[in-house]
mmCIF file of C-alpha atoms in Angstrom:
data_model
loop_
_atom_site.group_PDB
_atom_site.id
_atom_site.type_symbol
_atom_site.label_atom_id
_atom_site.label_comp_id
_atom_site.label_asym_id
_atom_site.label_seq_id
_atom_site.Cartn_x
_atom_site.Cartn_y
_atom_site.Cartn_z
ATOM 1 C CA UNK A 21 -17.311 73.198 -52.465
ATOM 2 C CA UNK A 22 -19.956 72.009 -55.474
ATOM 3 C CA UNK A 23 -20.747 68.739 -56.306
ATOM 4 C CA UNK A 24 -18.848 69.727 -59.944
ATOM 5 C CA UNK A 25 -15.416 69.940 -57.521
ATOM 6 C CA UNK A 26 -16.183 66.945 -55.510
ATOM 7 C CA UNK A 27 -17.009 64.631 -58.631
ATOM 8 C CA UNK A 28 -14.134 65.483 -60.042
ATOM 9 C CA UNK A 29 -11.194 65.573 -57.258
ATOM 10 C CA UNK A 30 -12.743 62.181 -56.499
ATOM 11 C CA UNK A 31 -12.051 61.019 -59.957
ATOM 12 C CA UNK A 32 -8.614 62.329 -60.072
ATOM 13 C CA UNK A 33 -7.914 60.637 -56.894
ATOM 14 C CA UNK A 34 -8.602 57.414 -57.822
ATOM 15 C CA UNK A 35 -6.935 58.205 -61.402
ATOM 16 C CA UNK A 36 -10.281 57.376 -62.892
ATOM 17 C CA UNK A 37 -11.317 59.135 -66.514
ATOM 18 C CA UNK A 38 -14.701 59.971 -67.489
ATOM 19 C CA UNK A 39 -14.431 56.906 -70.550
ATOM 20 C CA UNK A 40 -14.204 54.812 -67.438
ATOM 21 C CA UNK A 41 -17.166 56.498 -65.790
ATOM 22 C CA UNK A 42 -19.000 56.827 -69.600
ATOM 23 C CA UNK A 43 -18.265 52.949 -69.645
ATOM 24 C CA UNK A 44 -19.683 51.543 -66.037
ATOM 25 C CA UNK A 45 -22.562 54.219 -65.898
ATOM 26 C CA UNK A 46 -24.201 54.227 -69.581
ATOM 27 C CA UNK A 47 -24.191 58.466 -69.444
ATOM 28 C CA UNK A 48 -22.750 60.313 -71.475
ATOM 29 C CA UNK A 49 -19.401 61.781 -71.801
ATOM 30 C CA UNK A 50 -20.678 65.263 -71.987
ATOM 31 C CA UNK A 51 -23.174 65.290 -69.287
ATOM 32 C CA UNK A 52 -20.722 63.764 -66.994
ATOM 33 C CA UNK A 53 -18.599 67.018 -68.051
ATOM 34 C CA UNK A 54 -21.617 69.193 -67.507
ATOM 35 C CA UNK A 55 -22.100 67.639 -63.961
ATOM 36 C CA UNK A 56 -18.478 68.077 -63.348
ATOM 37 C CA UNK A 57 -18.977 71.833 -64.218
ATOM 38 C CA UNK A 58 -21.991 72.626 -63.101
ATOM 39 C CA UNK A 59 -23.893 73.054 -66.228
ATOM 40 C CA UNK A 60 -27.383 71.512 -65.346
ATOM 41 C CA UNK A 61 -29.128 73.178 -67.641
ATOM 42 C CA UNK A 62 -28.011 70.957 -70.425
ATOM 43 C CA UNK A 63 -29.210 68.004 -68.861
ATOM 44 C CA UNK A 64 -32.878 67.285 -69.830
ATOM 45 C CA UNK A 65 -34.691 67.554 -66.155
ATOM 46 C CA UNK A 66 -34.379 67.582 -62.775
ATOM 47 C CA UNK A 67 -34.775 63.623 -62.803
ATOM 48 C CA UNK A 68 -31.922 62.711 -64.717
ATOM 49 C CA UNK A 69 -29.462 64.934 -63.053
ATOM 50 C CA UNK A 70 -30.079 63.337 -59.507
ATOM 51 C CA UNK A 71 -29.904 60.143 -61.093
ATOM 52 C CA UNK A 72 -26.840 60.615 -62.719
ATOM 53 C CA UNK A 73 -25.215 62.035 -60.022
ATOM 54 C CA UNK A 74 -26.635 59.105 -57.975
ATOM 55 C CA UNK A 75 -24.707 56.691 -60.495
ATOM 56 C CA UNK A 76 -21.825 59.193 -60.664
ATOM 57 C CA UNK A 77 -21.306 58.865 -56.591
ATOM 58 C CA UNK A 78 -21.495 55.342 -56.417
ATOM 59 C CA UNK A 79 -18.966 54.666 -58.927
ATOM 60 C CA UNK A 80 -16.457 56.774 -57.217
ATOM 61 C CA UNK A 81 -17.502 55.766 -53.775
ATOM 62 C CA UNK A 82 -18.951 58.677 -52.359
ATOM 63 C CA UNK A 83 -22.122 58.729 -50.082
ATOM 64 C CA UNK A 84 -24.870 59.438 -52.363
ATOM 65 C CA UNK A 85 -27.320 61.202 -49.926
ATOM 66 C CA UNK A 86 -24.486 63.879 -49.110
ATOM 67 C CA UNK A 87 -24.011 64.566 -52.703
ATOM 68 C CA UNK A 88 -27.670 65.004 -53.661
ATOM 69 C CA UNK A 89 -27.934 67.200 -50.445
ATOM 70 C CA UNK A 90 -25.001 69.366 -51.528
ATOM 71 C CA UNK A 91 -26.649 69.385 -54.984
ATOM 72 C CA UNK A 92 -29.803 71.038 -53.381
ATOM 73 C CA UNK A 93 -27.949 73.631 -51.844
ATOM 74 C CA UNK A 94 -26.203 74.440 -54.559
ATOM 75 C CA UNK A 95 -29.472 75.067 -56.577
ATOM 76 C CA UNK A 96 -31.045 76.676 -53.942
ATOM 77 C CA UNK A 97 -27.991 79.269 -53.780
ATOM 78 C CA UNK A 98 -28.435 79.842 -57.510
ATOM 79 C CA UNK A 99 -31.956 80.162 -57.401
ATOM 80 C CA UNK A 100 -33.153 81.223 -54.065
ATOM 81 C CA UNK A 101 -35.974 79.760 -52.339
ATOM 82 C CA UNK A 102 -39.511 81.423 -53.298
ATOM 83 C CA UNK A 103 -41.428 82.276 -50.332
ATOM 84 C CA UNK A 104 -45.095 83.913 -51.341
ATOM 85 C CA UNK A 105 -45.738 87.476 -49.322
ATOM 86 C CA UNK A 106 -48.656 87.523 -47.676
ATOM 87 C CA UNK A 107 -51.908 88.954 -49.216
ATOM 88 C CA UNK A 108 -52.284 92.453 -47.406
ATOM 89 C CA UNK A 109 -55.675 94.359 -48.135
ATOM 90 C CA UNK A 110 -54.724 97.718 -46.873
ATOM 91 C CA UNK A 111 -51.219 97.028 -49.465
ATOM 92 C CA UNK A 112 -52.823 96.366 -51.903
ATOM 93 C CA UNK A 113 -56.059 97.405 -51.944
ATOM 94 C CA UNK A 114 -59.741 96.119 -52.927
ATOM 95 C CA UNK A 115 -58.959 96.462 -56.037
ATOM 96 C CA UNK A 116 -55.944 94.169 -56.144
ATOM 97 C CA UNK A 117 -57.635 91.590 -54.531
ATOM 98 C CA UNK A 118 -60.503 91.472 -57.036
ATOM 99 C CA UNK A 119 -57.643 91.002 -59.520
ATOM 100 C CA UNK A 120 -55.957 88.166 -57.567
ATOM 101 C CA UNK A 121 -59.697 86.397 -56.956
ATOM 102 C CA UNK A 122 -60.522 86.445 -60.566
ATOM 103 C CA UNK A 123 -56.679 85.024 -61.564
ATOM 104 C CA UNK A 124 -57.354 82.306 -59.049
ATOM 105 C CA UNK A 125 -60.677 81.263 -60.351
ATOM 106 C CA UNK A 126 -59.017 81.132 -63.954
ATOM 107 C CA UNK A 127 -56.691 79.220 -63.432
ATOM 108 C CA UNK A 128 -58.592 76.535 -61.055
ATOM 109 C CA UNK A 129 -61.208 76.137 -64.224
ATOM 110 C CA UNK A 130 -58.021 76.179 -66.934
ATOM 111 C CA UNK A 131 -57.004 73.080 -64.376
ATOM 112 C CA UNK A 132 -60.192 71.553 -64.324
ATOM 113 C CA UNK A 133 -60.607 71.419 -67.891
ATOM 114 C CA UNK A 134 -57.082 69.794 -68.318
ATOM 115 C CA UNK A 135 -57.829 66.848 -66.192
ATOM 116 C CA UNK A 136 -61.503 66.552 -68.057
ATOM 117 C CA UNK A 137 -59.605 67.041 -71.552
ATOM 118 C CA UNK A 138 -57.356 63.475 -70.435
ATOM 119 C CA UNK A 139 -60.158 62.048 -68.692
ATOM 120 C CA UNK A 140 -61.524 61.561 -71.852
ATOM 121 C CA UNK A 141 -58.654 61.020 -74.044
ATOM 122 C CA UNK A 142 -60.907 57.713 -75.214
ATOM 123 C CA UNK A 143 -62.399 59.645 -77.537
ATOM 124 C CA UNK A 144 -59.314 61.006 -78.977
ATOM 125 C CA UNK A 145 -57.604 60.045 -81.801
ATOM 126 C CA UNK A 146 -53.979 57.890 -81.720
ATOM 127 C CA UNK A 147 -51.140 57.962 -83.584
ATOM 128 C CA UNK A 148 -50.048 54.957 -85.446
ATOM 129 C CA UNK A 149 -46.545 53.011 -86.190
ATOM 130 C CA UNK A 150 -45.133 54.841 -82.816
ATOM 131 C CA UNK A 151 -44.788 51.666 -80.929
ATOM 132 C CA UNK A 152 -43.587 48.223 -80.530
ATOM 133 C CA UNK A 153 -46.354 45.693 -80.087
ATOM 134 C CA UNK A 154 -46.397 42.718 -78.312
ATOM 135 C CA UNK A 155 -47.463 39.770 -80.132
ATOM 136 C CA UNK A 156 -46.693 36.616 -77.922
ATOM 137 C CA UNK A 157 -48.478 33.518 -78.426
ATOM 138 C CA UNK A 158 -51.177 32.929 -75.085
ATOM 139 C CA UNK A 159 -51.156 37.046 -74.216
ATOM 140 C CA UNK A 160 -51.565 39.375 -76.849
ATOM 141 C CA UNK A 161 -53.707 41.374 -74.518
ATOM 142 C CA UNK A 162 -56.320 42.123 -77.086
ATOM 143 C CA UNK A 163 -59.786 41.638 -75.496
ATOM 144 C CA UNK A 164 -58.010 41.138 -71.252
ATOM 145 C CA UNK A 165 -59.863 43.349 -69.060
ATOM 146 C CA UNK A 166 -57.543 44.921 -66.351
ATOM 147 C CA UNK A 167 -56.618 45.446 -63.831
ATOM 148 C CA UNK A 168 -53.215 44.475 -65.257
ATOM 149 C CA UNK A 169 -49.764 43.722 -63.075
ATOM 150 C CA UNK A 170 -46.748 45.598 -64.724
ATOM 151 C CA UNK A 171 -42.979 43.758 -63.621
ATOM 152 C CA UNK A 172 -39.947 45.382 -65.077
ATOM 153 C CA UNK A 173 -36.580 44.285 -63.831
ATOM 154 C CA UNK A 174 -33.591 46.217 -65.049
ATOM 155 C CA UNK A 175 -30.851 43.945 -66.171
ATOM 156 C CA UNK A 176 -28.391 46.706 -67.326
ATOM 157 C CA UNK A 177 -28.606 50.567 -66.432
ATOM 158 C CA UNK A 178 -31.458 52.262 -68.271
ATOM 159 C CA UNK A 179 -34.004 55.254 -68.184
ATOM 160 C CA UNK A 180 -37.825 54.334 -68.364
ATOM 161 C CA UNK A 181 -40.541 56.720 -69.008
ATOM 162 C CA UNK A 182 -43.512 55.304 -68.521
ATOM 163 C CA UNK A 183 -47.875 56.516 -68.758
ATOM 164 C CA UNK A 184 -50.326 54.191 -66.802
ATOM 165 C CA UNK A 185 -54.017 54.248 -68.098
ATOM 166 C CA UNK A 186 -52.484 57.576 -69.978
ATOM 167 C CA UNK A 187 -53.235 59.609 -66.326
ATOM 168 C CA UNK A 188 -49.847 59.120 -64.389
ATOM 169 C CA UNK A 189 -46.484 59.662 -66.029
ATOM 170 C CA UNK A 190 -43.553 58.325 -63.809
ATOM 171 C CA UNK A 191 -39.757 58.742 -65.211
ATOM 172 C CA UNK A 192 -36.673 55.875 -64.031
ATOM 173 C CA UNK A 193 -33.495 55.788 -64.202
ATOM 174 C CA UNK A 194 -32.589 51.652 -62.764
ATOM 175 C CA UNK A 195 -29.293 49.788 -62.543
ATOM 176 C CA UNK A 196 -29.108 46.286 -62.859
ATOM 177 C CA UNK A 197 -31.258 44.691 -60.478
ATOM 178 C CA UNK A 198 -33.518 47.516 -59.562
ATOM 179 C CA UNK A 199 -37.776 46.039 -59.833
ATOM 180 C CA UNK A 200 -40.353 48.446 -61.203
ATOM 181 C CA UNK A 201 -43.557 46.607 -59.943
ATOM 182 C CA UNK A 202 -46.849 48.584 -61.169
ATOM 183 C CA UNK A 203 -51.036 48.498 -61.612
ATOM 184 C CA UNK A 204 -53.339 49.400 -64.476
ATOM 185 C CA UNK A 205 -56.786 49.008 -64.934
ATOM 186 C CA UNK A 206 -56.425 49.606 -68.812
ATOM 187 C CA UNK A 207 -52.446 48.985 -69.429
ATOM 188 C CA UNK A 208 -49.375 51.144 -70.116
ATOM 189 C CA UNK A 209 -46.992 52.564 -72.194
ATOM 190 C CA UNK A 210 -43.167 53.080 -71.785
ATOM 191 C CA UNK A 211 -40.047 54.431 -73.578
ATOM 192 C CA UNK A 212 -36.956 52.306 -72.760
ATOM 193 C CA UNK A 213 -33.438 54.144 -73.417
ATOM 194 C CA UNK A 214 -31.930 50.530 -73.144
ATOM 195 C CA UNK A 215 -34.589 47.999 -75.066
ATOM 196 C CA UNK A 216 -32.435 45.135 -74.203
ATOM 197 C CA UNK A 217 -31.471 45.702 -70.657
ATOM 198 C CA UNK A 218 -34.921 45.161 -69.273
ATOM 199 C CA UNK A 219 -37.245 42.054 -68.340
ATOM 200 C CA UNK A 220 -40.674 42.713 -68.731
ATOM 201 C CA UNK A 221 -43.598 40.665 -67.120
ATOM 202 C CA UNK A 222 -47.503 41.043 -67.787
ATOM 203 C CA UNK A 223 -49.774 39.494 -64.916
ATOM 204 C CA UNK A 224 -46.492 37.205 -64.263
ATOM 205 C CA UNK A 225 -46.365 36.531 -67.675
ATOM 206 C CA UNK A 226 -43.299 36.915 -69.397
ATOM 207 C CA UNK A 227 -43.350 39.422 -72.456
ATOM 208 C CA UNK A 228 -39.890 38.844 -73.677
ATOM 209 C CA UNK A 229 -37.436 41.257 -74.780
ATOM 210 C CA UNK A 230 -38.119 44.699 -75.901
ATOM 211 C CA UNK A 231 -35.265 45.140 -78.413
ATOM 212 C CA UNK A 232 -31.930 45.219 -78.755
ATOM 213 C CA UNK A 233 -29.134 46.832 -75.935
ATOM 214 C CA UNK A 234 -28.877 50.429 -76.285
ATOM 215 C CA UNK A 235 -31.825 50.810 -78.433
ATOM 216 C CA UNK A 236 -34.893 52.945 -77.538
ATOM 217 C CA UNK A 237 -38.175 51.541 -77.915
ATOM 218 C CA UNK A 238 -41.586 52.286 -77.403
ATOM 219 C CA UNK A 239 -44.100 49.877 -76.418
ATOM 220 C CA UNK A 240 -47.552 49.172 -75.821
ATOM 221 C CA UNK A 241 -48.699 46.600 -72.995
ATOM 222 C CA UNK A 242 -50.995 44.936 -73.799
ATOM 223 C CA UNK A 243 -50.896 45.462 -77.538
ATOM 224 C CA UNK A 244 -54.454 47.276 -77.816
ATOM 225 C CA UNK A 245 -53.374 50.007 -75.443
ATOM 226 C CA UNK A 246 -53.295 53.272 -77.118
ATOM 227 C CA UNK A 247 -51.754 56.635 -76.188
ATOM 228 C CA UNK A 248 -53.830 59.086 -75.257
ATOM 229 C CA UNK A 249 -52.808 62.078 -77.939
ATOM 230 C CA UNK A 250 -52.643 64.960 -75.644
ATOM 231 C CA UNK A 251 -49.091 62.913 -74.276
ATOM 232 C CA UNK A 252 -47.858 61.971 -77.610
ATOM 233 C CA UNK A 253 -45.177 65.071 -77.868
ATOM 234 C CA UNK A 254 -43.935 64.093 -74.160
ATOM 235 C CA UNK A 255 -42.751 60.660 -76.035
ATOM 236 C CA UNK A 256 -41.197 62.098 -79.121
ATOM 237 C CA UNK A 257 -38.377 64.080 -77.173
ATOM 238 C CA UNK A 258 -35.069 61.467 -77.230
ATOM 239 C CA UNK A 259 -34.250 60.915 -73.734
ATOM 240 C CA UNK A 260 -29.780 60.455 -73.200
ATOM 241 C CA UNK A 261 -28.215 57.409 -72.152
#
């Protein structure tokens, strides 16, 4: 059986209707039909399906571990599992494997020169009027030095997507009482899908609220922390509720 036919002769047990589920879980009514049939591929990544299946399970009561796990076999039916053939010189010949050392070496210096290309996103250039900036009386963070201490607690479901010192990208989906707890030497920047659902702290300091519920903000923090360019377009794609 797939997790689509579980979800959903769950549901129908309980005489439960996806409005309810729409209601308690924040998702949306047509992704909770796509996970019902199967249709993944609608959902934006890999992320948000496990975590809306996650928040799917627990409203109906079912163990969340065995669902994910039947959701991984599921994929890896569809997909198969990709297991890399050994190299074989006398297959393929010297030739080949001239080819496949010269690929490799590409592609290790196109990687190289991705990670210098961020490592010095300081010299890039920023866009403007993209975020929400913090401008609280005794912390604007203009001028503080890190490292900083980043405290979010979720006080309704939401999805956070958030860059620290614009190298690591980390994506959330919380429920309501779930603690993001994070450190920066320069600071961070985060989408919210629910502005008003979240607590956010600064080095213990609280930053007060991000916006109103169900609204999606972007913010700075602290205030002088700029996006690096080269992860601008990763923030302008509208992540669902």
């Amino acid at each position: 059986m797939v997790v689509g036919d579980v979800l959903r002769e769950k549901r129908e047990q309980k005489g439960i209707s996806l409005e309810d589920i729409a209601s308690k879980t924040n998702i949306r009514i047509s992704y909770l039909h796509d996970l019902e049939n199967g249709n993944y591929e609608t959902i934006p990544s890999e992320i948000y399906v496990k975590g809306y299946l996650k928040l799917v399970a627990e409203s109906l009561g079912l163990d969340v571990s065995d669902i994910l796990a039947l959701y991984s076999e599921e994929r890896e039916k569809v997909y198969g599992e990709c297991r890399e053939e050994p190299l074989d010189s006398h297959k393929y010949g010297i030739k080949n494997i001239i080819i496949f050392g010269i690929g490799s070496l590409i592609i290790i210096f196109a990687l190289v020169s991705v990670f210098l290309f961020i490592g010095n996103s300081d010299d890039m250039q920023y866009s403007k009027g993209s975020s929400v900036f913090f401008h609280q009386k005794g912390h604007s963070g203009v001028g503080v030095t890190g490292p900083h201490l980043l405290k979010i607690i979720a006080n309704e479901t939401t999805w956070i997507m958030m860059v620290i010192d614009n190298k690591k990208v980390e994506e959330y989906i919380l429920k309501r009482g779930d603690v993001i707890t994070k450190k920066g030497n320069e600071g961070f920047y985060i989408k919210v899908g629910n502005a008003g659902g979240v607590s956010v702290f600064l080095d213990n300091e609280n930053m007060g609220n991000l916006g109103k519920k169900g609204e999606v903000v972007k913010v700075s923090i602290p205030q002088d922390f700029k996006l690096a360019r080269s992860l601008e377009k990763m923030f302008q794609i509208k992540k669902p509720l």
